[in-house]
PDB file of C-alpha atoms in Angstrom:
ATOM      1  CA  MET I   1     -10.109  21.985 -15.451  1.00  0.00           C
ATOM      2  CA  SER I   2      -8.715  19.179 -17.560  1.00  0.00           C
ATOM      3  CA  GLU I   3      -8.296  15.557 -16.495  1.00  0.00           C
ATOM      4  CA  VAL I   4      -4.982  15.502 -18.410  1.00  0.00           C
ATOM      5  CA  GLU I   5      -2.121  14.950 -16.018  1.00  0.00           C
ATOM      6  CA  GLY I   6      -0.311  18.154 -15.162  1.00  0.00           C
ATOM      7  CA  GLU I   7       1.152  19.955 -12.190  1.00  0.00           C
ATOM      8  CA  PRO I   8       0.219  18.426  -8.795  1.00  0.00           C
ATOM      9  CA  PRO I   9      -2.566  20.503  -7.203  1.00  0.00           C
ATOM     10  CA  LEU I  10      -0.486  21.662  -4.204  1.00  0.00           C
ATOM     11  CA  ALA I  11       2.764  22.385  -6.047  1.00  0.00           C
ATOM     12  CA  ARG I  12       2.040  26.112  -6.245  1.00  0.00           C
ATOM     13  CA  PHE I  13       1.758  26.412  -2.456  1.00  0.00           C
ATOM     14  CA  GLY I  14       5.321  25.250  -1.730  1.00  0.00           C
ATOM     15  CA  GLY I  15       4.314  23.173   1.283  1.00  0.00           C
ATOM     16  CA  SER I  16       2.253  25.921   2.936  1.00  0.00           C
ATOM     17  CA  SER I  17      -1.450  25.474   3.660  1.00  0.00           C
ATOM     18  CA  PRO I  18      -3.910  27.533   1.619  1.00  0.00           C
ATOM     19  CA  PRO I  19      -6.539  29.406   3.665  1.00  0.00           C
ATOM     20  CA  ARG I  20      -9.566  27.330   4.618  1.00  0.00           C
ATOM     21  CA  ALA I  21     -13.039  28.288   3.548  1.00  0.00           C
ATOM     22  CA  PRO I  22     -15.292  29.048   6.554  1.00  0.00           C
ATOM     23  CA  TRP I  23     -17.581  26.068   5.848  1.00  0.00           C
ATOM     24  CA  LEU I  24     -14.593  23.672   5.789  1.00  0.00           C
ATOM     25  CA  ALA I  25     -13.132  25.094   8.999  1.00  0.00           C
ATOM     26  CA  GLU I  26     -16.512  24.716  10.667  1.00  0.00           C
ATOM     27  CA  ALA I  27     -16.901  21.110   9.499  1.00  0.00           C
ATOM     28  CA  LEU I  28     -13.399  20.121  10.630  1.00  0.00           C
ATOM     29  CA  ALA I  29     -14.024  21.766  14.017  1.00  0.00           C
ATOM     30  CA  THR I  30     -16.458  18.904  14.658  1.00  0.00           C
ATOM     31  CA  ALA I  31     -13.544  16.585  15.255  1.00  0.00           C
ATOM     32  CA  PRO I  32     -14.147  12.819  15.347  1.00  0.00           C
ATOM     33  CA  ASP I  33     -13.261  10.463  18.131  1.00  0.00           C
ATOM     34  CA  ARG I  34     -10.278   8.454  16.892  1.00  0.00           C
ATOM     35  CA  SER I  35      -9.712   4.836  17.822  1.00  0.00           C
ATOM     36  CA  GLU I  36      -8.978   1.469  16.235  1.00  0.00           C
ATOM     37  CA  PHE I  37     -10.247  -2.093  16.290  1.00  0.00           C
ATOM     38  CA  LEU I  38      -8.705  -5.399  15.304  1.00  0.00           C
ATOM     39  CA  CYS I  39      -9.855  -7.317  12.251  1.00  0.00           C
ATOM     40  CA  ASP I  40      -8.062 -10.494  11.219  1.00  0.00           C
ATOM     41  CA  GLY I  41      -4.990  -9.345  13.124  1.00  0.00           C
ATOM     42  CA  ALA I  42      -4.759  -5.853  11.585  1.00  0.00           C
ATOM     43  CA  ALA I  43      -5.503  -2.646  13.469  1.00  0.00           C
ATOM     44  CA  ILE I  44      -8.192  -0.683  11.593  1.00  0.00           C
ATOM     45  CA  GLU I  45      -8.366   3.084  12.012  1.00  0.00           C
ATOM     46  CA  LEU I  46     -11.851   4.218  13.110  1.00  0.00           C
ATOM     47  CA  LEU I  47     -13.322   7.728  13.227  1.00  0.00           C
ATOM     48  CA  THR I  48     -16.728   8.351  14.822  1.00  0.00           C
ATOM     49  CA  TRP I  49     -19.126  11.283  15.155  1.00  0.00           C
ATOM     50  CA  GLY I  50     -22.538  11.622  16.793  1.00  0.00           C
ATOM     51  CA  GLU I  51     -24.201   9.808  19.645  1.00  0.00           C
ATOM     52  CA  ARG I  52     -24.655   6.078  19.933  1.00  0.00           C
ATOM     53  CA  GLY I  53     -28.266   5.009  19.650  1.00  0.00           C
ATOM     54  CA  LEU I  54     -28.945   7.171  16.601  1.00  0.00           C
ATOM     55  CA  PRO I  55     -29.361   5.604  13.131  1.00  0.00           C
ATOM     56  CA  GLY I  56     -25.973   4.622  11.754  1.00  0.00           C
ATOM     57  CA  LEU I  57     -23.959   5.740   8.727  1.00  0.00           C
ATOM     58  CA  LEU I  58     -20.666   4.156   7.673  1.00  0.00           C
ATOM     59  CA  PHE I  59     -18.415   5.980   5.185  1.00  0.00           C
ATOM     60  CA  LEU I  60     -15.868   4.067   3.085  1.00  0.00           C
ATOM     61  CA  HIS I  61     -13.056   5.749   1.163  1.00  0.00           C
ATOM     62  CA  GLY I  62     -11.454   4.854  -2.150  1.00  0.00           C
ATOM     63  CA  ASN I  63      -8.174   3.284  -3.198  1.00  0.00           C
ATOM     64  CA  GLY I  64      -5.127   4.920  -1.628  1.00  0.00           C
ATOM     65  CA  GLY I  65      -7.285   7.163   0.559  1.00  0.00           C
ATOM     66  CA  HIS I  66      -8.045   7.195   4.267  1.00  0.00           C
ATOM     67  CA  ALA I  67     -10.886   7.763   6.712  1.00  0.00           C
ATOM     68  CA  ASP I  68     -10.345  11.540   6.776  1.00  0.00           C
ATOM     69  CA  TRP I  69     -11.669  11.807   3.234  1.00  0.00           C
ATOM     70  CA  TRP I  70     -15.011  11.936   5.067  1.00  0.00           C
ATOM     71  CA  SER I  71     -14.018  14.262   7.942  1.00  0.00           C
ATOM     72  CA  PHE I  72     -15.600  17.286   6.268  1.00  0.00           C
ATOM     73  CA  ILE I  73     -18.683  15.363   5.090  1.00  0.00           C
ATOM     74  CA  ALA I  74     -19.707  13.226   8.088  1.00  0.00           C
ATOM     75  CA  PRO I  75     -20.150  16.175  10.526  1.00  0.00           C
ATOM     76  CA  TYR I  76     -23.116  17.351   8.439  1.00  0.00           C
ATOM     77  CA  PHE I  77     -24.921  14.127   9.394  1.00  0.00           C
ATOM     78  CA  ALA I  78     -23.747  13.773  13.000  1.00  0.00           C
ATOM     79  CA  LYS I  79     -26.586  15.732  14.601  1.00  0.00           C
ATOM     80  CA  ASP I  80     -29.115  13.025  13.717  1.00  0.00           C
ATOM     81  CA  ARG I  81     -26.855  10.043  12.981  1.00  0.00           C
ATOM     82  CA  ARG I  82     -24.140   7.929  14.537  1.00  0.00           C
ATOM     83  CA  CYS I  83     -21.439   8.229  11.866  1.00  0.00           C
ATOM     84  CA  ALA I  84     -18.194   6.366  11.328  1.00  0.00           C
ATOM     85  CA  ALA I  85     -15.414   6.155   8.769  1.00  0.00           C
ATOM     86  CA  ILE I  86     -12.561   3.666   8.533  1.00  0.00           C
ATOM     87  CA  SER I  87      -9.234   3.423   6.790  1.00  0.00           C
ATOM     88  CA  TRP I  88      -8.968   0.140   4.912  1.00  0.00           C
ATOM     89  CA  SER I  89      -6.073  -2.102   5.889  1.00  0.00           C
ATOM     90  CA  GLY I  90      -2.995  -1.093   3.935  1.00  0.00           C
ATOM     91  CA  MET I  91      -4.174   2.538   3.847  1.00  0.00           C
ATOM     92  CA  GLY I  92      -4.290   5.560   6.116  1.00  0.00           C
ATOM     93  CA  GLY I  93      -3.568   4.811   9.750  1.00  0.00           C
ATOM     94  CA  SER I  94      -4.540   1.132   9.530  1.00  0.00           C
ATOM     95  CA  GLY I  95      -2.196  -1.837   9.648  1.00  0.00           C
ATOM     96  CA  TRP I  96      -0.796  -3.561   6.578  1.00  0.00           C
ATOM     97  CA  ARG I  97      -1.357  -7.190   5.576  1.00  0.00           C
ATOM     98  CA  ASP I  98       0.655  -9.808   3.735  1.00  0.00           C
ATOM     99  CA  GLN I  99      -2.326 -10.385   1.446  1.00  0.00           C
ATOM    100  CA  TYR I 100      -5.492  -8.418   0.656  1.00  0.00           C
ATOM    101  CA  SER I 101      -8.927  -9.524  -0.543  1.00  0.00           C
ATOM    102  CA  ILE I 102     -12.394  -8.074  -1.064  1.00  0.00           C
ATOM    103  CA  GLU I 103     -13.722 -10.662   1.388  1.00  0.00           C
ATOM    104  CA  ALA I 104     -11.339  -9.403   4.095  1.00  0.00           C
ATOM    105  CA  TYR I 105     -12.266  -5.793   3.357  1.00  0.00           C
ATOM    106  CA  ALA I 106     -15.934  -6.710   3.783  1.00  0.00           C
ATOM    107  CA  ARG I 107     -15.081  -8.126   7.208  1.00  0.00           C
ATOM    108  CA  GLU I 108     -13.472  -4.786   8.072  1.00  0.00           C
ATOM    109  CA  LEU I 109     -16.721  -3.101   7.049  1.00  0.00           C
ATOM    110  CA  VAL I 110     -18.746  -5.344   9.361  1.00  0.00           C
ATOM    111  CA  GLY I 111     -16.169  -4.941  12.124  1.00  0.00           C
ATOM    112  CA  ALA I 112     -16.584  -1.176  11.908  1.00  0.00           C
ATOM    113  CA  ILE I 113     -20.347  -1.483  12.343  1.00  0.00           C
ATOM    114  CA  ASP I 114     -19.784  -3.369  15.585  1.00  0.00           C
ATOM    115  CA  ALA I 115     -16.861  -1.296  16.884  1.00  0.00           C
ATOM    116  CA  ALA I 116     -18.625   2.022  16.263  1.00  0.00           C
ATOM    117  CA  GLY I 117     -22.036   0.926  17.551  1.00  0.00           C
ATOM    118  CA  LEU I 118     -23.704   1.778  14.265  1.00  0.00           C
ATOM    119  CA  ALA I 119     -26.440  -0.847  14.569  1.00  0.00           C
ATOM    120  CA  ASP I 120     -27.906   0.239  17.921  1.00  0.00           C
ATOM    121  CA  ALA I 121     -30.954   1.631  16.100  1.00  0.00           C
ATOM    122  CA  GLY I 122     -30.971  -1.012  13.363  1.00  0.00           C
ATOM    123  CA  PRO I 123     -28.627  -1.827  10.480  1.00  0.00           C
ATOM    124  CA  PRO I 124     -26.811   1.239   9.113  1.00  0.00           C
ATOM    125  CA  VAL I 125     -26.643   2.731   5.639  1.00  0.00           C
ATOM    126  CA  VAL I 126     -23.166   2.295   4.131  1.00  0.00           C
ATOM    127  CA  ILE I 127     -21.664   4.820   1.708  1.00  0.00           C
ATOM    128  CA  GLY I 128     -18.678   3.807  -0.424  1.00  0.00           C
ATOM    129  CA  HIS I 129     -16.650   6.078  -2.702  1.00  0.00           C
ATOM    130  CA  SER I 130     -14.815   4.550  -5.669  1.00  0.00           C
ATOM    131  CA  PHE I 131     -13.031   1.370  -4.495  1.00  0.00           C
ATOM    132  CA  GLY I 132     -15.113   1.501  -1.295  1.00  0.00           C
ATOM    133  CA  GLY I 133     -18.149   0.446  -3.308  1.00  0.00           C
ATOM    134  CA  ILE I 134     -16.653  -2.978  -4.057  1.00  0.00           C
ATOM    135  CA  PRO I 135     -16.498  -4.278  -0.448  1.00  0.00           C
ATOM    136  CA  LEU I 136     -19.917  -2.656  -0.024  1.00  0.00           C
ATOM    137  CA  MET I 137     -21.270  -4.812  -2.849  1.00  0.00           C
ATOM    138  CA  TYR I 138     -19.687  -7.925  -1.318  1.00  0.00           C
ATOM    139  CA  ALA I 139     -21.213  -7.115   2.080  1.00  0.00           C
ATOM    140  CA  ALA I 140     -24.613  -6.505   0.465  1.00  0.00           C
ATOM    141  CA  VAL I 141     -24.616 -10.176  -0.558  1.00  0.00           C
ATOM    142  CA  HIS I 142     -22.700 -11.961   2.197  1.00  0.00           C
ATOM    143  CA  HIS I 143     -23.634  -9.765   5.189  1.00  0.00           C
ATOM    144  CA  THR I 144     -27.110  -8.704   4.086  1.00  0.00           C
ATOM    145  CA  ASP I 145     -28.557  -8.607   7.580  1.00  0.00           C
ATOM    146  CA  ARG I 146     -25.910  -6.124   8.752  1.00  0.00           C
ATOM    147  CA  LEU I 147     -26.787  -3.328   6.282  1.00  0.00           C
ATOM    148  CA  ARG I 148     -29.921  -1.244   5.734  1.00  0.00           C
ATOM    149  CA  GLY I 149     -28.740  -0.294   2.257  1.00  0.00           C
ATOM    150  CA  GLY I 150     -25.834   1.258   0.410  1.00  0.00           C
ATOM    151  CA  ILE I 151     -24.839   4.245  -1.718  1.00  0.00           C
ATOM    152  CA  MET I 152     -22.034   3.883  -4.253  1.00  0.00           C
ATOM    153  CA  VAL I 153     -20.343   7.229  -4.938  1.00  0.00           C
ATOM    154  CA  ASP I 154     -18.646   7.342  -8.346  1.00  0.00           C
ATOM    155  CA  SER I 155     -18.105   3.628  -8.031  1.00  0.00           C
ATOM    156  CA  PHE I 156     -18.790   0.592 -10.161  1.00  0.00           C
ATOM    157  CA  VAL I 157     -17.983  -3.102  -9.976  1.00  0.00           C
ATOM    158  CA  PRO I 158     -15.255  -3.924 -12.526  1.00  0.00           C
ATOM    159  CA  PRO I 159     -15.931  -6.956 -14.750  1.00  0.00           C
ATOM    160  CA  PRO I 160     -13.438  -9.840 -14.621  1.00  0.00           C
ATOM    161  CA  GLU I 161     -11.856  -8.854 -17.940  1.00  0.00           C
ATOM    162  CA  ARG I 162     -11.137  -5.275 -16.829  1.00  0.00           C
ATOM    163  CA  LYS I 163      -7.436  -4.795 -16.187  1.00  0.00           C
ATOM    164  CA  LYS I 164      -6.152  -3.095 -13.076  1.00  0.00           C
ATOM    165  CA  PRO I 165      -5.474   0.564 -13.831  1.00  0.00           C
ATOM    166  CA  GLY I 166      -1.820   1.239 -14.563  1.00  0.00           C
ATOM    167  CA  TRP I 167      -1.602   3.925 -11.905  1.00  0.00           C
ATOM    168  CA  ALA I 168      -2.804   1.459  -9.262  1.00  0.00           C
ATOM    169  CA  VAL I 169      -0.386  -1.401  -9.928  1.00  0.00           C
ATOM    170  CA  SER I 170       2.818  -1.200  -7.926  1.00  0.00           C
ATOM    171  CA  GLY I 171       5.014  -3.637  -6.057  1.00  0.00           C
ATOM    172  CA  ARG I 172       7.785  -1.192  -5.294  1.00  0.00           C
ATOM    173  CA  ASN I 173       8.690   0.324  -1.972  1.00  0.00           C
ATOM    174  CA  PRO I 174       7.079   3.745  -1.563  1.00  0.00           C
ATOM    175  CA  PRO I 175       9.407   6.647  -2.377  1.00  0.00           C
ATOM    176  CA  ARG I 176      10.770   8.813   0.388  1.00  0.00           C
ATOM    177  CA  TYR I 177      11.177  12.573   0.474  1.00  0.00           C
ATOM    178  CA  ALA I 178      13.411  14.856   2.493  1.00  0.00           C
ATOM    179  CA  SER I 179      10.677  17.106   3.876  1.00  0.00           C
ATOM    180  CA  GLU I 180       6.953  17.331   4.393  1.00  0.00           C
ATOM    181  CA  ALA I 181       6.815  20.257   1.985  1.00  0.00           C
ATOM    182  CA  GLU I 182       8.423  18.206  -0.776  1.00  0.00           C
ATOM    183  CA  ILE I 183       6.018  15.288  -0.465  1.00  0.00           C
ATOM    184  CA  LEU I 184       2.948  17.545  -0.212  1.00  0.00           C
ATOM    185  CA  MET I 185       3.983  19.279  -3.422  1.00  0.00           C
ATOM    186  CA  ARG I 186       3.947  15.880  -5.170  1.00  0.00           C
ATOM    187  CA  TYR I 187       0.520  14.816  -3.910  1.00  0.00           C
ATOM    188  CA  ARG I 188      -1.936  14.093  -6.726  1.00  0.00           C
ATOM    189  CA  PHE I 189      -5.175  12.222  -7.298  1.00  0.00           C
ATOM    190  CA  ALA I 190      -5.693   9.103  -9.392  1.00  0.00           C
ATOM    191  CA  PRO I 191      -7.116   9.624 -11.921  1.00  0.00           C
ATOM    192  CA  HIS I 192      -5.380  12.988 -11.977  1.00  0.00           C
ATOM    193  CA  GLN I 193      -7.372  16.163 -11.471  1.00  0.00           C
ATOM    194  CA  ASP I 194      -6.953  19.630 -10.029  1.00  0.00           C
ATOM    195  CA  SER I 195      -9.522  21.166  -7.704  1.00  0.00           C
ATOM    196  CA  ALA I 196     -11.133  24.509  -7.052  1.00  0.00           C
ATOM    197  CA  HIS I 197     -10.849  23.656  -3.344  1.00  0.00           C
ATOM    198  CA  PRO I 198      -7.104  23.514  -2.557  1.00  0.00           C
ATOM    199  CA  ASP I 199      -7.916  23.741   1.141  1.00  0.00           C
ATOM    200  CA  ILE I 200      -9.610  20.333   0.903  1.00  0.00           C
ATOM    201  CA  VAL I 201      -6.727  18.898  -1.118  1.00  0.00           C
ATOM    202  CA  ASP I 202      -4.238  20.167   1.465  1.00  0.00           C
ATOM    203  CA  TYR I 203      -6.188  18.564   4.303  1.00  0.00           C
ATOM    204  CA  LEU I 204      -6.335  15.217   2.509  1.00  0.00           C
ATOM    205  CA  ALA I 205      -2.666  15.352   1.572  1.00  0.00           C
ATOM    206  CA  ARG I 206      -1.478  16.021   5.114  1.00  0.00           C
ATOM    207  CA  HIS I 207      -3.345  12.922   6.285  1.00  0.00           C
ATOM    208  CA  SER I 208      -1.838  10.868   3.444  1.00  0.00           C
ATOM    209  CA  VAL I 209       1.814  11.102   4.553  1.00  0.00           C
ATOM    210  CA  ARG I 210       3.887   9.948   7.485  1.00  0.00           C
ATOM    211  CA  GLU I 211       7.321  10.626   8.896  1.00  0.00           C
ATOM    212  CA  VAL I 212       9.799   7.719   8.967  1.00  0.00           C
ATOM    213  CA  ALA I 213      13.414   7.155   9.897  1.00  0.00           C
ATOM    214  CA  ALA I 214      15.807   8.162   7.116  1.00  0.00           C
ATOM    215  CA  ASP I 215      17.512   5.486   5.014  1.00  0.00           C
ATOM    216  CA  THR I 216      20.803   6.829   6.293  1.00  0.00           C
ATOM    217  CA  PRO I 217      20.503   7.911   9.935  1.00  0.00           C
ATOM    218  CA  PRO I 218      20.321  10.256  11.669  1.00  0.00           C
ATOM    219  CA  GLY I 219      17.343  12.132  10.350  1.00  0.00           C
ATOM    220  CA  LYS I 220      13.774  11.756   9.164  1.00  0.00           C
ATOM    221  CA  GLN I 221      12.084  11.378   5.808  1.00  0.00           C
ATOM    222  CA  TRP I 222       8.497  11.440   4.577  1.00  0.00           C
ATOM    223  CA  THR I 223       6.543   8.776   2.691  1.00  0.00           C
ATOM    224  CA  TRP I 224       2.976   7.825   1.799  1.00  0.00           C
ATOM    225  CA  ARG I 225       0.534   6.059   4.147  1.00  0.00           C
ATOM    226  CA  PHE I 226      -0.286   3.335   1.626  1.00  0.00           C
ATOM    227  CA  ASP I 227       0.978  -0.208   1.122  1.00  0.00           C
ATOM    228  CA  PRO I 228       2.211  -0.356  -2.500  1.00  0.00           C
ATOM    229  CA  ARG I 229       1.991  -4.170  -2.414  1.00  0.00           C
ATOM    230  CA  MET I 230      -1.782  -4.168  -2.031  1.00  0.00           C
ATOM    231  CA  TRP I 231      -2.601  -4.427  -5.728  1.00  0.00           C
ATOM    232  CA  ALA I 232      -0.171  -7.310  -6.166  1.00  0.00           C
ATOM    233  CA  THR I 233      -2.524  -9.610  -4.237  1.00  0.00           C
ATOM    234  CA  LEU I 234      -5.973  -8.019  -4.554  1.00  0.00           C
ATOM    235  CA  ASP I 235      -8.534  -9.519  -6.945  1.00  0.00           C
ATOM    236  CA  ARG I 236     -11.421  -7.111  -7.573  1.00  0.00           C
ATOM    237  CA  SER I 237     -13.189  -9.308 -10.106  1.00  0.00           C
ATOM    238  CA  ALA I 238     -14.846 -11.521  -7.488  1.00  0.00           C
ATOM    239  CA  ALA I 239     -17.449  -8.816  -6.829  1.00  0.00           C
ATOM    240  CA  ASP I 240     -18.894  -8.667 -10.362  1.00  0.00           C
ATOM    241  CA  PRO I 241     -20.997 -11.880 -10.211  1.00  0.00           C
ATOM    242  CA  LEU I 242     -22.540 -10.627  -6.963  1.00  0.00           C
ATOM    243  CA  VAL I 243     -24.353  -7.608  -8.413  1.00  0.00           C
ATOM    244  CA  GLU I 244     -27.565  -9.501  -9.240  1.00  0.00           C
ATOM    245  CA  GLN I 245     -27.545 -11.018  -5.732  1.00  0.00           C
ATOM    246  CA  ALA I 246     -27.420  -7.715  -3.824  1.00  0.00           C
ATOM    247  CA  ASN I 247     -30.861  -7.913  -2.266  1.00  0.00           C
ATOM    248  CA  LEU I 248     -30.611  -4.576  -0.507  1.00  0.00           C
ATOM    249  CA  PRO I 249     -31.647  -1.123  -1.683  1.00  0.00           C
ATOM    250  CA  ILE I 250     -28.706   0.508  -3.441  1.00  0.00           C
ATOM    251  CA  GLY I 251     -28.315   4.068  -4.701  1.00  0.00           C
ATOM    252  CA  LEU I 252     -25.817   5.385  -7.243  1.00  0.00           C
ATOM    253  CA  ILE I 253     -24.231   8.844  -7.257  1.00  0.00           C
ATOM    254  CA  TYR I 254     -21.618   9.773  -9.828  1.00  0.00           C
ATOM    255  CA  GLY I 255     -19.689  12.761 -11.108  1.00  0.00           C
ATOM    256  CA  GLU I 256     -21.052  14.132 -14.342  1.00  0.00           C
ATOM    257  CA  CYS I 257     -17.467  14.769 -15.536  1.00  0.00           C
ATOM    258  CA  SER I 258     -15.859  11.667 -13.989  1.00  0.00           C
ATOM    259  CA  ALA I 259     -12.946  10.144 -15.891  1.00  0.00           C
ATOM    260  CA  LEU I 260     -13.561   6.786 -14.223  1.00  0.00           C
ATOM    261  CA  VAL I 261     -17.322   6.212 -13.981  1.00  0.00           C
ATOM    262  CA  THR I 262     -19.459   7.101 -16.985  1.00  0.00           C
ATOM    263  CA  ALA I 263     -23.215   7.412 -17.325  1.00  0.00           C
ATOM    264  CA  ASP I 264     -23.125   4.132 -19.271  1.00  0.00           C
ATOM    265  CA  HIS I 265     -21.359   2.390 -16.367  1.00  0.00           C
ATOM    266  CA  VAL I 266     -24.033   3.639 -13.995  1.00  0.00           C
ATOM    267  CA  ALA I 267     -26.923   2.689 -16.270  1.00  0.00           C
ATOM    268  CA  GLN I 268     -25.562  -0.827 -16.697  1.00  0.00           C
ATOM    269  CA  LEU I 269     -25.040  -1.278 -12.957  1.00  0.00           C
ATOM    270  CA  ALA I 270     -28.516   0.100 -12.200  1.00  0.00           C
ATOM    271  CA  SER I 271     -30.077  -2.365 -14.633  1.00  0.00           C
ATOM    272  CA  ARG I 272     -28.381  -5.315 -12.931  1.00  0.00           C
ATOM    273  CA  LEU I 273     -29.160  -4.428  -9.324  1.00  0.00           C
ATOM    274  CA  PRO I 274     -32.343  -6.033  -7.925  1.00  0.00           C
ATOM    275  CA  ASP I 275     -33.296  -2.847  -6.040  1.00  0.00           C
ATOM    276  CA  CYS I 276     -31.609   0.279  -7.394  1.00  0.00           C
ATOM    277  CA  ARG I 277     -33.457   3.155  -5.736  1.00  0.00           C
ATOM    278  CA  PHE I 278     -31.828   6.013  -7.674  1.00  0.00           C
ATOM    279  CA  ALA I 279     -28.971   7.001  -9.979  1.00  0.00           C
ATOM    280  CA  ALA I 280     -28.004  10.674  -9.825  1.00  0.00           C
ATOM    281  CA  ALA I 281     -25.233  12.737 -11.403  1.00  0.00           C
ATOM    282  CA  ILE I 282     -23.522  15.613  -9.580  1.00  0.00           C
ATOM    283  CA  PRO I 283     -23.054  18.428 -12.126  1.00  0.00           C
ATOM    284  CA  HIS I 284     -19.472  19.623 -12.728  1.00  0.00           C
ATOM    285  CA  ALA I 285     -18.051  16.908 -10.446  1.00  0.00           C
ATOM    286  CA  ARG I 286     -15.300  14.525 -11.475  1.00  0.00           C
ATOM    287  CA  HIS I 287     -14.334  11.257  -9.824  1.00  0.00           C
ATOM    288  CA  HIS I 288     -13.402  12.752  -6.438  1.00  0.00           C
ATOM    289  CA  ILE I 289     -16.800  14.335  -5.897  1.00  0.00           C
ATOM    290  CA  MET I 290     -16.142  15.475  -2.325  1.00  0.00           C
ATOM    291  CA  VAL I 291     -13.151  17.445  -3.602  1.00  0.00           C
ATOM    292  CA  ASP I 292     -15.081  19.092  -6.444  1.00  0.00           C
ATOM    293  CA  GLU I 293     -18.632  19.565  -5.169  1.00  0.00           C
ATOM    294  CA  PRO I 294     -18.708  18.748  -1.434  1.00  0.00           C
ATOM    295  CA  ILE I 295     -21.897  20.656  -0.613  1.00  0.00           C
ATOM    296  CA  ALA I 296     -23.751  19.121  -3.559  1.00  0.00           C
ATOM    297  CA  LEU I 297     -22.587  15.676  -2.447  1.00  0.00           C
ATOM    298  CA  ILE I 298     -23.875  16.271   1.089  1.00  0.00           C
ATOM    299  CA  ALA I 299     -27.263  17.297  -0.294  1.00  0.00           C
ATOM    300  CA  ALA I 300     -27.402  14.279  -2.628  1.00  0.00           C
ATOM    301  CA  LEU I 301     -26.479  11.911   0.194  1.00  0.00           C
ATOM    302  CA  ARG I 302     -29.232  13.315   2.415  1.00  0.00           C
ATOM    303  CA  VAL I 303     -31.827  12.739  -0.269  1.00  0.00           C
ATOM    304  CA  GLY I 304     -30.352   9.332  -1.112  1.00  0.00           C
ATOM    305  CA  ILE I 305     -30.321   8.097   2.478  1.00  0.00           C
ATOM    306  CA  ALA I 306     -33.997   9.051   2.845  1.00  0.00           C
ATOM    307  CA  ALA I 307     -34.790   7.119  -0.339  1.00  0.00           C
ATOM    308  CA  LEU I 308     -33.017   4.006   0.956  1.00  0.00           C
ATOM    309  CA  GLU I 309     -34.859   4.117   4.258  1.00  0.00           C
ATOM    310  CA  GLN I 310     -38.282   4.325   2.655  1.00  0.00           C
ATOM    311  CA  LYS I 311     -40.204   1.158   2.041  1.00  0.00           C
ATOM    312  CA  PRO I 312     -40.384   0.300  -1.686  1.00  0.00           C
TER     313      PRO I 312
END
């Protein structure tokens, strides 16, 4: 399937849910405990799986996503791990801020470790997809003692000269739609891609929207669970000088067909990290690896976590 922008992946379903594959239904049946914690005055959405006292895993989603991007991945680790996922402030079910920063997002990461009890058996491994890898890199330098190591999933640290992607820059109010079906039919990924797993896309989309009061009452409308002002204040470039200071074991996983992270990006990042334990490509996967090759990602994460926890 092409990365060229085309029809939104759920348009053909007209607002109805496609049937779920048995493995996905089974994973989602292991429902997380849902709660929130406060960080710098914002309520942060927290999902947890597994028993406290087990080794911890923290999952971080990408730009415009939410904690449930990991709800069909984390259950595969919950038997032997205490797992958690958060929604960054300004995204998902978390509160919005007047201003956003990588430093503040790193504090949300650390706050999640404490709120979820991920460090009861020692510092946890942190896994960040896409944008989630940037606060992970910041925490690897400024909160080194709180992490065992990290895995960046189709993620890289943008250099200062790299411009914000055009699809990510917005200061407008989010659009509103008359029905849930209409907004679901417009849901798309950035960068754009289709998926061979529309059941996953449907699940993610339904957790990406919220019902609000209509502009002209009475009635309801639907909009996105994302603060469009976030990119107006966020500076990603502060993380780039930190790469050489990340004195924790780091692993890199990327999509072989990613439109965002290339093999060259990964090789350059691996060469700069003081302790890069591995760099592995997921065949046939694009940027949103859990949407393309979820089972392969689970297998790669299992191997990667073991590599991080071994002594060099």
